[in-house]
JSON list of C-alpha atoms in Angstrom, two decimals:
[
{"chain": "A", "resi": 1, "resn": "UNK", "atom": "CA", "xyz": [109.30, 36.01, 45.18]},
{"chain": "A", "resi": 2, "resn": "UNK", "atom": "CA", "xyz": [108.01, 33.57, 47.47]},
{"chain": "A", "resi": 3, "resn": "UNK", "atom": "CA", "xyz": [111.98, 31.63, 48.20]},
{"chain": "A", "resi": 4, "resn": "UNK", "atom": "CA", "xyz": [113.15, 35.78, 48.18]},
{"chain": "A", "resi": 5, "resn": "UNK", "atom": "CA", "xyz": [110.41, 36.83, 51.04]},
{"chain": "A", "resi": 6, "resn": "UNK", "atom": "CA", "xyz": [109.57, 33.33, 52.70]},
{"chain": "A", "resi": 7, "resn": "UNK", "atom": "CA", "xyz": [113.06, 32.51, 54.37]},
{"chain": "A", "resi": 8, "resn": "UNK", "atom": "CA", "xyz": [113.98, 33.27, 58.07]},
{"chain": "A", "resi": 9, "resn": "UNK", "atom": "CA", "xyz": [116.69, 35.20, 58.77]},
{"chain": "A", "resi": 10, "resn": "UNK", "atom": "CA", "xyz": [119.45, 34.85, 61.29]},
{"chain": "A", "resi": 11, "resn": "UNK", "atom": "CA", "xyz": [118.07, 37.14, 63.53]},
{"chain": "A", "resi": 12, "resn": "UNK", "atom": "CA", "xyz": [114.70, 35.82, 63.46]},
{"chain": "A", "resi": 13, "resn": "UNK", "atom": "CA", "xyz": [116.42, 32.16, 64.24]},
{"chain": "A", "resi": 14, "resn": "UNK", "atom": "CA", "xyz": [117.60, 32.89, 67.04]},
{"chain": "A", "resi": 15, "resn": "UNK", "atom": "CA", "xyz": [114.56, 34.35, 68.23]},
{"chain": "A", "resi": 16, "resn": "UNK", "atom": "CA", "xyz": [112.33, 31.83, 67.72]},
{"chain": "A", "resi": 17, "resn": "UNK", "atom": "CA", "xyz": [114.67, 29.27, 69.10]},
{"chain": "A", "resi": 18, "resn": "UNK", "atom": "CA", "xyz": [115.15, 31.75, 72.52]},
{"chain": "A", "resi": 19, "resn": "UNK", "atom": "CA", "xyz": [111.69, 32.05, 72.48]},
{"chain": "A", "resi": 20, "resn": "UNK", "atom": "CA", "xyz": [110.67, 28.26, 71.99]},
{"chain": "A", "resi": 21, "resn": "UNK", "atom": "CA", "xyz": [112.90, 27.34, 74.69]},
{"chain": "A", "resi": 22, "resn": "UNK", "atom": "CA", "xyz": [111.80, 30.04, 77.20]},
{"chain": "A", "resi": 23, "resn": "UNK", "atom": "CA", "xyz": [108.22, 29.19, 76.67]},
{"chain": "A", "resi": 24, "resn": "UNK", "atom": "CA", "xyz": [109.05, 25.00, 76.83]},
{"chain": "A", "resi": 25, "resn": "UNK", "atom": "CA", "xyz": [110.58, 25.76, 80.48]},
{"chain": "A", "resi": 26, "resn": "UNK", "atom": "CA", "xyz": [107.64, 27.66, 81.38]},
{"chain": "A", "resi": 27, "resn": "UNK", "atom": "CA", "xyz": [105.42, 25.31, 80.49]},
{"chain": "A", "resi": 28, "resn": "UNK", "atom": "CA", "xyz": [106.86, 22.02, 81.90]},
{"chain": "A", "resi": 29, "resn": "UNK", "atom": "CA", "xyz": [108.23, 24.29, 85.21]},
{"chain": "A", "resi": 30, "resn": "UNK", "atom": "CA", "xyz": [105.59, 21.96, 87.59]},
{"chain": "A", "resi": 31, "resn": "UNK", "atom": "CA", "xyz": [106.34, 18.96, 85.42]},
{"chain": "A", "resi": 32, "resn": "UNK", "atom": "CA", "xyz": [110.10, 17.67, 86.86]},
{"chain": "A", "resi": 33, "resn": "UNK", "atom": "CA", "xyz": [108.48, 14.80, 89.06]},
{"chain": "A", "resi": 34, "resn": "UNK", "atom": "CA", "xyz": [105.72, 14.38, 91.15]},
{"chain": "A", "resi": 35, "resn": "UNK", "atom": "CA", "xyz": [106.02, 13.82, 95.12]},
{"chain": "A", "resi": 36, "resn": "UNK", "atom": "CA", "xyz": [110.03, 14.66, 94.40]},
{"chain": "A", "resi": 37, "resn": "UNK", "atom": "CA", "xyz": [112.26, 16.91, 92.27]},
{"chain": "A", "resi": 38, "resn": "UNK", "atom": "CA", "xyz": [113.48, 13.99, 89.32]},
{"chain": "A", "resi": 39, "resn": "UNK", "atom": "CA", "xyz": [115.47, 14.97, 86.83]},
{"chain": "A", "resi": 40, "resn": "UNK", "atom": "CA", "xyz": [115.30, 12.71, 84.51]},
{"chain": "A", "resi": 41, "resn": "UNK", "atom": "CA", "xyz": [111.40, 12.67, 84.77]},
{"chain": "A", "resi": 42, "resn": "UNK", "atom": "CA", "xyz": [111.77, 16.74, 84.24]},
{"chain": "A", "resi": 43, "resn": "UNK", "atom": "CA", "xyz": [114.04, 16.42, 81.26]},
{"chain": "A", "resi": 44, "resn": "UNK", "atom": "CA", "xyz": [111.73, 14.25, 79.13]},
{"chain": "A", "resi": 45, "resn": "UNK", "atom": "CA", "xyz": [108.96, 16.53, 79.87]},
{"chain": "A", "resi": 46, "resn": "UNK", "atom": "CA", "xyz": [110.82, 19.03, 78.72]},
{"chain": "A", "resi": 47, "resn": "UNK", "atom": "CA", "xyz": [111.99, 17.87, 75.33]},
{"chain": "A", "resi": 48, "resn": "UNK", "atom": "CA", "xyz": [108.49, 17.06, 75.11]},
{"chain": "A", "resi": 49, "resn": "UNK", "atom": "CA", "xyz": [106.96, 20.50, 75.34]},
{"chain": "A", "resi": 50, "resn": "UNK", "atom": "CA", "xyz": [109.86, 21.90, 73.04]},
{"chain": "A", "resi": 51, "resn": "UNK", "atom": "CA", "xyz": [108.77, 19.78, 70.26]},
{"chain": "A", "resi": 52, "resn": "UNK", "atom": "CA", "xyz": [104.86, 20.77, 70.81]},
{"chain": "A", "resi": 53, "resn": "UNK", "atom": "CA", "xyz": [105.75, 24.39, 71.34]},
{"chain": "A", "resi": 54, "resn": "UNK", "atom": "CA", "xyz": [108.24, 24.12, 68.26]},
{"chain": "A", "resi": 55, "resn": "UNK", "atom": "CA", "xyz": [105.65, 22.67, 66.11]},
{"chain": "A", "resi": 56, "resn": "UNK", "atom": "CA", "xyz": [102.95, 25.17, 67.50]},
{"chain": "A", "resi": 57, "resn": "UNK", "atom": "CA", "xyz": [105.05, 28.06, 66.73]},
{"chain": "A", "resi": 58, "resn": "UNK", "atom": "CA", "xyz": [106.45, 27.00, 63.33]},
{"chain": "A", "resi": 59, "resn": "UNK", "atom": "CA", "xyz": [102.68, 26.80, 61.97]},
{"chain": "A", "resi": 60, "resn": "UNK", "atom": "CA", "xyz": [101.85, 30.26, 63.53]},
{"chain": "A", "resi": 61, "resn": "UNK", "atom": "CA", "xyz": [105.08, 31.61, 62.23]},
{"chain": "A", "resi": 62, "resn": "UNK", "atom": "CA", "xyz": [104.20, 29.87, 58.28]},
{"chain": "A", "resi": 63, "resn": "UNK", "atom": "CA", "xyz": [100.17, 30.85, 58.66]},
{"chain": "A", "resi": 64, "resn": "UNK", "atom": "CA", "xyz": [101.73, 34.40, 59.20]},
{"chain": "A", "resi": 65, "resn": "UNK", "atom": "CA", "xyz": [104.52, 34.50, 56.38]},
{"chain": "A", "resi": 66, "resn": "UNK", "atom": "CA", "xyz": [102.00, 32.95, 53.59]},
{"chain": "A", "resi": 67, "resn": "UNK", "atom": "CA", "xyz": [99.24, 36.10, 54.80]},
{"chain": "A", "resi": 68, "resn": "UNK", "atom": "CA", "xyz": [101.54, 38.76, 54.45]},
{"chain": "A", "resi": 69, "resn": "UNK", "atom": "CA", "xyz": [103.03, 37.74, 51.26]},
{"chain": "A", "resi": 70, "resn": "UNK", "atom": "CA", "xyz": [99.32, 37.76, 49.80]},
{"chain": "A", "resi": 71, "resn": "UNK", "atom": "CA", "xyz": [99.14, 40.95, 50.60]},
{"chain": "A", "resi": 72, "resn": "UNK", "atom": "CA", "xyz": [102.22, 41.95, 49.46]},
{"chain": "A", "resi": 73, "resn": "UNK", "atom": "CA", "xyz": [104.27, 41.87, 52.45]},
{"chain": "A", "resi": 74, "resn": "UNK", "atom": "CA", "xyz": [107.69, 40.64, 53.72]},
{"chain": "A", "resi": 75, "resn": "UNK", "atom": "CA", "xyz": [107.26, 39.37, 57.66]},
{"chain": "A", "resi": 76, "resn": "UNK", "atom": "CA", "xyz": [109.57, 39.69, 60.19]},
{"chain": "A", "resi": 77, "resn": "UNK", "atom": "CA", "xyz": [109.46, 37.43, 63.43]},
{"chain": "A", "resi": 78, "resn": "UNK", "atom": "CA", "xyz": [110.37, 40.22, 66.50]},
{"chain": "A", "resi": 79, "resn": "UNK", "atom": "CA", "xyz": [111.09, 38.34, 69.96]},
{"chain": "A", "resi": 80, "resn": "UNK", "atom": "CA", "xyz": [109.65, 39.89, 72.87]},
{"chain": "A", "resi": 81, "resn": "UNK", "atom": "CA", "xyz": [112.44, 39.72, 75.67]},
{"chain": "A", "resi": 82, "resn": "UNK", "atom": "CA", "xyz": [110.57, 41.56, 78.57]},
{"chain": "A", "resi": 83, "resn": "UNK", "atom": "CA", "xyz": [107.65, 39.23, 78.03]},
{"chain": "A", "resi": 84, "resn": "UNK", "atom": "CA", "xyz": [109.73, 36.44, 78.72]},
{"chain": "A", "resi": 85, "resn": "UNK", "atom": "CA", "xyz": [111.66, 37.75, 81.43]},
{"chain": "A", "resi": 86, "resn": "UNK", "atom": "CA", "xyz": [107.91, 38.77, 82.97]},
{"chain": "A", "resi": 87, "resn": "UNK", "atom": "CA", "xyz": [106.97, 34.48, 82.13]},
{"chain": "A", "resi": 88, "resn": "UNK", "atom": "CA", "xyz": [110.17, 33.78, 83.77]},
{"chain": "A", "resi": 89, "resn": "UNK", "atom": "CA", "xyz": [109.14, 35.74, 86.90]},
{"chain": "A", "resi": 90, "resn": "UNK", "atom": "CA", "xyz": [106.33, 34.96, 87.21]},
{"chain": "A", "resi": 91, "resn": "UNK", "atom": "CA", "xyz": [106.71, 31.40, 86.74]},
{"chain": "A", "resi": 92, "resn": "UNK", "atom": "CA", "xyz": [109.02, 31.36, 89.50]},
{"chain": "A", "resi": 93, "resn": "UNK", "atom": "CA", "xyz": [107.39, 33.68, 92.15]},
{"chain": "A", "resi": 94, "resn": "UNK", "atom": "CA", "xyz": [104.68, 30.92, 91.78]},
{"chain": "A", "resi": 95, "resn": "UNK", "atom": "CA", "xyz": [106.42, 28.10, 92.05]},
{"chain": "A", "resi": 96, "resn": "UNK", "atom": "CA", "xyz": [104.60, 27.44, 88.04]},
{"chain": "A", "resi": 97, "resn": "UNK", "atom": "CA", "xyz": [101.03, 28.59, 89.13]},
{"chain": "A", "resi": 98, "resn": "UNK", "atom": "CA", "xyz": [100.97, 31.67, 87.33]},
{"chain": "A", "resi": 99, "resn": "UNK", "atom": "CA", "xyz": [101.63, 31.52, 83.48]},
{"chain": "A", "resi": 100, "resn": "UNK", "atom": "CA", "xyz": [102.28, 34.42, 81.15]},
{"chain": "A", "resi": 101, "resn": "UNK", "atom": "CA", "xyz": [103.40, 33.30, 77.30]},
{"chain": "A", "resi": 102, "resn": "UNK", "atom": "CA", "xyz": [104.47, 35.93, 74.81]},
{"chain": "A", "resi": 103, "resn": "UNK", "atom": "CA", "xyz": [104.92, 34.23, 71.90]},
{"chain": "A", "resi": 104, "resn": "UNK", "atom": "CA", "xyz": [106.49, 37.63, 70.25]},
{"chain": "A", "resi": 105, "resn": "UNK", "atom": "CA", "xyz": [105.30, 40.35, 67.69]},
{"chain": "A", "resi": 106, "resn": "UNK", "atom": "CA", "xyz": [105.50, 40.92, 64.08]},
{"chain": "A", "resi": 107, "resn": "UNK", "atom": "CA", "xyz": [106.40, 43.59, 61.72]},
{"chain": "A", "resi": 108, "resn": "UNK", "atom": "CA", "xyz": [105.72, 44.08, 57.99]},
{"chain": "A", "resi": 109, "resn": "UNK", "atom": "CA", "xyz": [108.30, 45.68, 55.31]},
{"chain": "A", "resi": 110, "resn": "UNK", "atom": "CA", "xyz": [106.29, 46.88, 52.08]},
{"chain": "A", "resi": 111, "resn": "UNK", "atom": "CA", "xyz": [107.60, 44.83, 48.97]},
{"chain": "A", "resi": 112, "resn": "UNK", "atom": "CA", "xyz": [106.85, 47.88, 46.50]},
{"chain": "A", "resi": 113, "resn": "UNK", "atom": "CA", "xyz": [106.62, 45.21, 43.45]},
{"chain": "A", "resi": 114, "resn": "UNK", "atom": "CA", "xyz": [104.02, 43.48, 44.83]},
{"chain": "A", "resi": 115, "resn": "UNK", "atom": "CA", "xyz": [101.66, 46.23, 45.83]},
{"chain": "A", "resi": 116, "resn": "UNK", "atom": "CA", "xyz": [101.64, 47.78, 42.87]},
{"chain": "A", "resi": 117, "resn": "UNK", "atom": "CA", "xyz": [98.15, 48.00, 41.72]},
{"chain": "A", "resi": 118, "resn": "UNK", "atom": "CA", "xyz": [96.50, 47.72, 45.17]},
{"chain": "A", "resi": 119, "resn": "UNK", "atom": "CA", "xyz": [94.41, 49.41, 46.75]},
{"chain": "A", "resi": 120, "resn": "UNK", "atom": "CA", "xyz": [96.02, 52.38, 49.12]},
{"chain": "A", "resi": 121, "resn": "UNK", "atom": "CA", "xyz": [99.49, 51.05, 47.53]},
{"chain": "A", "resi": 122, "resn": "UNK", "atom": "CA", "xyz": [101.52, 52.03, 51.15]},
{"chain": "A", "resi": 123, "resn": "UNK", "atom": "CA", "xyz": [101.24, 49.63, 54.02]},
{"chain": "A", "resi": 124, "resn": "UNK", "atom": "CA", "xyz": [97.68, 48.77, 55.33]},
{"chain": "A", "resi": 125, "resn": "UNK", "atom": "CA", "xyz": [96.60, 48.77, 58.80]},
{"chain": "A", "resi": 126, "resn": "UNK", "atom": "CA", "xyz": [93.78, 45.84, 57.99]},
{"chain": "A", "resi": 127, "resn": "UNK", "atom": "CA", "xyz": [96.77, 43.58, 56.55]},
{"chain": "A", "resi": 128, "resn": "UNK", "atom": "CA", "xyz": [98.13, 43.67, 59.34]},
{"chain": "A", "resi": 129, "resn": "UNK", "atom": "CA", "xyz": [94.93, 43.21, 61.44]},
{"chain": "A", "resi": 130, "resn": "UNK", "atom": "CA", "xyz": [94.70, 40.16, 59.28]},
{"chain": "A", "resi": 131, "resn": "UNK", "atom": "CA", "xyz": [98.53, 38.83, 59.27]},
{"chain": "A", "resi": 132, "resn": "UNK", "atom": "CA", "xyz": [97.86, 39.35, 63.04]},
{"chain": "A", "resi": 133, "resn": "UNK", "atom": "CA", "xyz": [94.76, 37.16, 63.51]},
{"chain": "A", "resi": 134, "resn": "UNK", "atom": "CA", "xyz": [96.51, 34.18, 60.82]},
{"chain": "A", "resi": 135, "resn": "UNK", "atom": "CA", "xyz": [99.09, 32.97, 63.48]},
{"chain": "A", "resi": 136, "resn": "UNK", "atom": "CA", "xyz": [96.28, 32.51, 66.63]},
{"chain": "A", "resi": 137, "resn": "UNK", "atom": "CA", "xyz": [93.64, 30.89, 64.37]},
{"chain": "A", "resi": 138, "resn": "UNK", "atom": "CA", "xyz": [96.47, 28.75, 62.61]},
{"chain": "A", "resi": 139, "resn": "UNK", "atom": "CA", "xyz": [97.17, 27.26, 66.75]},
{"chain": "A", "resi": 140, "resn": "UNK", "atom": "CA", "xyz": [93.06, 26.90, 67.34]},
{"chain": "A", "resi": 141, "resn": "UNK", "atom": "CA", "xyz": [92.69, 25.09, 63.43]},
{"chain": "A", "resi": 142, "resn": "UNK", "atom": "CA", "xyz": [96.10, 22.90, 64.91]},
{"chain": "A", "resi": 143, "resn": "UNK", "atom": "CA", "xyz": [94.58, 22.31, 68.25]},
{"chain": "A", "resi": 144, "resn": "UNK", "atom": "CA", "xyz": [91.32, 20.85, 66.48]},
{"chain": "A", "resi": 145, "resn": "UNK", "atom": "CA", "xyz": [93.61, 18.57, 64.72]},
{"chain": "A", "resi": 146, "resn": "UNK", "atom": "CA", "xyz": [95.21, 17.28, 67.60]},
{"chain": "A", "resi": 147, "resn": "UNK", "atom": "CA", "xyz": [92.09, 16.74, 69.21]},
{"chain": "A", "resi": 148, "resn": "UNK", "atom": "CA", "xyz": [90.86, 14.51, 66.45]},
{"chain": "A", "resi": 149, "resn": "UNK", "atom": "CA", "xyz": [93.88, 12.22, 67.11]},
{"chain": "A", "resi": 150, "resn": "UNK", "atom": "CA", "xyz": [91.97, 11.67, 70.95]},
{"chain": "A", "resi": 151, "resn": "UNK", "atom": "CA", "xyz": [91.21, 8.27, 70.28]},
{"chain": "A", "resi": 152, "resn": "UNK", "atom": "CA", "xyz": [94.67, 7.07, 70.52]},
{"chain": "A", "resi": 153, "resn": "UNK", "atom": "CA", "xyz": [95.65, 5.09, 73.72]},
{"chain": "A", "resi": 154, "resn": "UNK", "atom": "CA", "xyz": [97.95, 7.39, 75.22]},
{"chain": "A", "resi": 155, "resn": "UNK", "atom": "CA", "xyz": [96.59, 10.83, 75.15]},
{"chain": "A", "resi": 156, "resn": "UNK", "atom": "CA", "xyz": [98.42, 13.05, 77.49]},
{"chain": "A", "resi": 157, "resn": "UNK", "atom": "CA", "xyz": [100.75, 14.05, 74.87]},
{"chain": "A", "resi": 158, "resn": "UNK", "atom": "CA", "xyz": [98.31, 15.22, 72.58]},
{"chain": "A", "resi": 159, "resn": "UNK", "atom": "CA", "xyz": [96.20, 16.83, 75.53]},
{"chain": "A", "resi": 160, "resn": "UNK", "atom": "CA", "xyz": [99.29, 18.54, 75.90]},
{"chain": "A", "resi": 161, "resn": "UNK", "atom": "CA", "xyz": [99.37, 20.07, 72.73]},
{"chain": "A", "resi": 162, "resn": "UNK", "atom": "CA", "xyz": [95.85, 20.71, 72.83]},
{"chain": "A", "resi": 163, "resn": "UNK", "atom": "CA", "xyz": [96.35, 22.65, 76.00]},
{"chain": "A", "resi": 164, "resn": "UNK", "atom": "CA", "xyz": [99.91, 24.72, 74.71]},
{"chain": "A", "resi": 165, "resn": "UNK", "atom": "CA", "xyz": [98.29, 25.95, 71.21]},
{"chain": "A", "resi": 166, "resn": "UNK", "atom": "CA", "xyz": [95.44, 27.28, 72.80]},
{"chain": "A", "resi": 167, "resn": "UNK", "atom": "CA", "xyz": [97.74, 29.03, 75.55]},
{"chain": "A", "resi": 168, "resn": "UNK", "atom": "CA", "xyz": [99.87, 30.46, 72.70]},
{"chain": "A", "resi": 169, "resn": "UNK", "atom": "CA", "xyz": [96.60, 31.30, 70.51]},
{"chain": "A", "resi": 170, "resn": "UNK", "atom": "CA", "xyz": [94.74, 33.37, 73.46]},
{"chain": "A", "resi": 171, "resn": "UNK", "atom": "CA", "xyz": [98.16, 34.83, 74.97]},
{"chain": "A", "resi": 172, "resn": "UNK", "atom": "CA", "xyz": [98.31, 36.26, 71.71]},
{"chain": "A", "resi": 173, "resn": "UNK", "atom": "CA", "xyz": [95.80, 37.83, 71.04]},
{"chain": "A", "resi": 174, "resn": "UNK", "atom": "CA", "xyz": [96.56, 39.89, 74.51]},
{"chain": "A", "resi": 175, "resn": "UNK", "atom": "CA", "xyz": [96.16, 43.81, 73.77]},
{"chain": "A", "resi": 176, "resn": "UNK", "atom": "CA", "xyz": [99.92, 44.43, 74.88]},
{"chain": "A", "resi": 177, "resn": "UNK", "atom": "CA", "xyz": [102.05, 45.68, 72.27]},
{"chain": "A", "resi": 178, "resn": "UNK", "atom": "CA", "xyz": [104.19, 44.29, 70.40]},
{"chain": "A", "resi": 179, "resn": "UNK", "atom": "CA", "xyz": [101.71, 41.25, 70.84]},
{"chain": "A", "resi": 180, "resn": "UNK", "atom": "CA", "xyz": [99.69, 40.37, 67.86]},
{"chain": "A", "resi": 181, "resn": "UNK", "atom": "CA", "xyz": [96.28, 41.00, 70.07]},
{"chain": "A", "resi": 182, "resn": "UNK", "atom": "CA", "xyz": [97.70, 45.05, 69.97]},
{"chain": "A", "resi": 183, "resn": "UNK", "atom": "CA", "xyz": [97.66, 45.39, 66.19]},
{"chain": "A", "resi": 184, "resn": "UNK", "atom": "CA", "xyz": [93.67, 43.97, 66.03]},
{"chain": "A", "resi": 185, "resn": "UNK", "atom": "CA", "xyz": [92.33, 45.96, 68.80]},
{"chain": "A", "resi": 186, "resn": "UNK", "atom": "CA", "xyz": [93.80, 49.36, 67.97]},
{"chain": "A", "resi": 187, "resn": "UNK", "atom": "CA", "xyz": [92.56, 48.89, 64.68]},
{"chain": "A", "resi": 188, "resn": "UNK", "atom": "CA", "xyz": [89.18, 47.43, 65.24]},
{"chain": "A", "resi": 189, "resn": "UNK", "atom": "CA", "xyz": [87.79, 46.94, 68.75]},
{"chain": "A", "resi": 190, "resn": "UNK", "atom": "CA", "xyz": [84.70, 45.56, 67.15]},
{"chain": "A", "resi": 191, "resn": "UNK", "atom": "CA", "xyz": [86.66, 42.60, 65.34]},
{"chain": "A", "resi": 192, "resn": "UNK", "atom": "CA", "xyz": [88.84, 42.09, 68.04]},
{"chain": "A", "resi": 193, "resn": "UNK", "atom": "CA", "xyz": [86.26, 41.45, 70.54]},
{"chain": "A", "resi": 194, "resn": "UNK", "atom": "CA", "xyz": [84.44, 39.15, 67.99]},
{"chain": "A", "resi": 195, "resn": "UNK", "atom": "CA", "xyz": [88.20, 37.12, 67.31]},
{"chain": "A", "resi": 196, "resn": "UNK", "atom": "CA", "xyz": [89.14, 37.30, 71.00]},
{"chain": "A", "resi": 197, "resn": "UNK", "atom": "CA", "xyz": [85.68, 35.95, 72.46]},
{"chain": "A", "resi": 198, "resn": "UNK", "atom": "CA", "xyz": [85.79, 33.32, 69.29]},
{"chain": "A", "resi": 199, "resn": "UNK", "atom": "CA", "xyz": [89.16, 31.90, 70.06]},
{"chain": "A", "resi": 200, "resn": "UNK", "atom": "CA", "xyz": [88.50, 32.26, 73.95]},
{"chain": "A", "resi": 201, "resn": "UNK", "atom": "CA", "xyz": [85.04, 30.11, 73.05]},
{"chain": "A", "resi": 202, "resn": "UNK", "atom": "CA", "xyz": [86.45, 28.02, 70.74]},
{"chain": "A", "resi": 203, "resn": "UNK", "atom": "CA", "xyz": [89.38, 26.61, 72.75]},
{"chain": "A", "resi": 204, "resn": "UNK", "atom": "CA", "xyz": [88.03, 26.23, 76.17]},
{"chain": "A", "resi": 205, "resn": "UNK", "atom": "CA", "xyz": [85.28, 24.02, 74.36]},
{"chain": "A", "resi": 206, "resn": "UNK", "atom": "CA", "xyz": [88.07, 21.71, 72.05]},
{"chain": "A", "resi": 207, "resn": "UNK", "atom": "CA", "xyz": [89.31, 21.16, 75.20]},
{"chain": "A", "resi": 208, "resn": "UNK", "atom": "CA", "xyz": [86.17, 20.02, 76.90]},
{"chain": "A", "resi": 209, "resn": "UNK", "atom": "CA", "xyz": [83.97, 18.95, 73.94]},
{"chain": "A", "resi": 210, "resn": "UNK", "atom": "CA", "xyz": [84.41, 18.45, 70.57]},
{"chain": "A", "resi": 211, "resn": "UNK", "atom": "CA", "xyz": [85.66, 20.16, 67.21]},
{"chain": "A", "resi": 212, "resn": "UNK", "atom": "CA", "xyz": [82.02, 20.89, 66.02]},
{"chain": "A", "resi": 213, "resn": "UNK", "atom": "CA", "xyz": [81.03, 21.78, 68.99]},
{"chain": "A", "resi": 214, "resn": "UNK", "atom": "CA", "xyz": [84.21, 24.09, 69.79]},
{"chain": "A", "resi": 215, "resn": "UNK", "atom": "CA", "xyz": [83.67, 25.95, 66.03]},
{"chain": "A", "resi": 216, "resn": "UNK", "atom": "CA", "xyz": [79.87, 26.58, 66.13]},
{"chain": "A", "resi": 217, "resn": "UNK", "atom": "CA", "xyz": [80.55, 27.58, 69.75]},
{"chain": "A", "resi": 218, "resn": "UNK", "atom": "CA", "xyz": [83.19, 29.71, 69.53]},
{"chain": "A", "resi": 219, "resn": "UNK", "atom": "CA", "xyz": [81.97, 31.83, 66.53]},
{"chain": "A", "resi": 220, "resn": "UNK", "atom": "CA", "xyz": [78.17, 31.70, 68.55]},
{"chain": "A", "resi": 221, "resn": "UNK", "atom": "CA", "xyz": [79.98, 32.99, 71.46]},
{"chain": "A", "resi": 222, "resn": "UNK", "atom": "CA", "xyz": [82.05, 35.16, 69.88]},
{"chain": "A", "resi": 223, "resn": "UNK", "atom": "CA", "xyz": [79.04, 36.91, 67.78]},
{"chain": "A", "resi": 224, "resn": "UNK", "atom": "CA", "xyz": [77.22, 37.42, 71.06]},
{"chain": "A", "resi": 225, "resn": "UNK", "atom": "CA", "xyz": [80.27, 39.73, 72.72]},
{"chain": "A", "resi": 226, "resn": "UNK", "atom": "CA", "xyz": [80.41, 41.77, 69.30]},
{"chain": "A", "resi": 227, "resn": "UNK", "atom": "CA", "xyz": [77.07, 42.70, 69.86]},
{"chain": "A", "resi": 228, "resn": "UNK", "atom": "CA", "xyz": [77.12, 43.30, 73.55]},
{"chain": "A", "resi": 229, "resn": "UNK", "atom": "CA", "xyz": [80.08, 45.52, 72.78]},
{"chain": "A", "resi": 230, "resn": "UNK", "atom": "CA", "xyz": [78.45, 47.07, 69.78]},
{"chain": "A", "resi": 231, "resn": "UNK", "atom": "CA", "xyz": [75.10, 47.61, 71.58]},
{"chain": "A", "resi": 232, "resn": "UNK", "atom": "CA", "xyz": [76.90, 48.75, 75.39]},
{"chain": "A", "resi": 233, "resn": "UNK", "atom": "CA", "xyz": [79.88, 50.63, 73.82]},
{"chain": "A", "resi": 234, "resn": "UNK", "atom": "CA", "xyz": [80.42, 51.63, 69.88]},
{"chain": "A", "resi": 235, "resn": "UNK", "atom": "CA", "xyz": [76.52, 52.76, 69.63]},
{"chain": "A", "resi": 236, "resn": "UNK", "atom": "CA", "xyz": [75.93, 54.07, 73.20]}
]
């Protein structure tokens, strides 16, 4: 079942490759010299964010796949062409000072065989809640590891990765359907604030401090704003 449900089809292809490459050129758009426009300087920091943003989204795309087909679910990648068109924009009117990444949506097809026996057999709004949450935790957990690699001489490449996971992790988790971020909070405000704060937390302090630091943080920070929000909104 896994080599039936796990592939990518064509359509899914060539939206992850149209969406890799939109997000690369939004990411490197102040990064094509520095006094002057240079090509050649823009080029190779180009190719370098595609392969970070490639890698970044391949792991979100896999941590999503292997969820839903534990729950008995066949994914489907869906490419979100008005979000890139509003990146694009943006990017632009700004001259690269204002960012907006939509890494796409997801949907979930029922594979009857392998929900037989569960509980509420039909399709199940906290799977997806949870095949939603796998993809931006998978960049965080990825964004750790390349911090531990900080030690190495030449770190601006792995800053950089640093720096585009978290950006896809916490653009993700954005409220605005068909973003992943819609399918947690209009299920559960309560864990949505708790995984939004968390990843919020937890990236901002990988990229200043330290892995420990960055998980005790994050979840500290993130079990804070469920309670404010329980305490302010849900119980008021």
């Amino acid at each position: 079942m896994v080599s039936e449900y796990f592939r990518f089809e064509n359509e899914e292809i060539k939206g992850l490759t149209i969406t890799i490459l939109v997000l690369s050129f939004i990411m490197s758009f102040r990064e094509w010299g520095t006094d002057k426009f240079d090509v050649g300087t823009g080029l190779t920091n180009l190719f370098n964010t595609i392969v970070i943003v490639t890698i970044a989204i391949i792991v979100r795309e896999f941590a999503q796949r292997i969820f839903a087909l534990r729950h008995g679910y066949r994914y489907e990648y869906r490419m979100w062409m008005y979000g890139l068109i509003i990146g694009l924009v943006l990017v632009f009117a700004s001259y690269g000072w204002l960012t907006f990444i939509a890494p796409g949506g997801l949907v979930l097809h029922q594979i009857t065989r392998a929900r037989i026996g569960k509980f509420r057999h039909g399709l199940s709004y906290m799977n997806i809640l949870q095949v939603s949450l796998a993809g931006p935790v998978a960049n965080i957990i990825l964004a750790m590891v390349f911090k531990m690699f900080m030690f190495l001489p030449n770190t601006a490449l792995i800053e950089k990765a640093i720096t585009i996971n978290i950006l896809i992790a916490v653009f993700a988790l954005l409220p605005i359907p068909p973003l992943n971020g819609a399918n947690v909070f209009f299920q559960s405000r309560l864990i949505y604030v708790f995984s939004y704060a968390s990843i919020i937390g937890t990236g901002i302090l990988v990229y200043f401090a330290n892995v420990l630091l960055a998980i005790v943080g994050g979840l500290l920070l993130g079990g804070l704003m469920w309670l404010v929000y329980y305490l302010k909104v849900e119980s008021a």
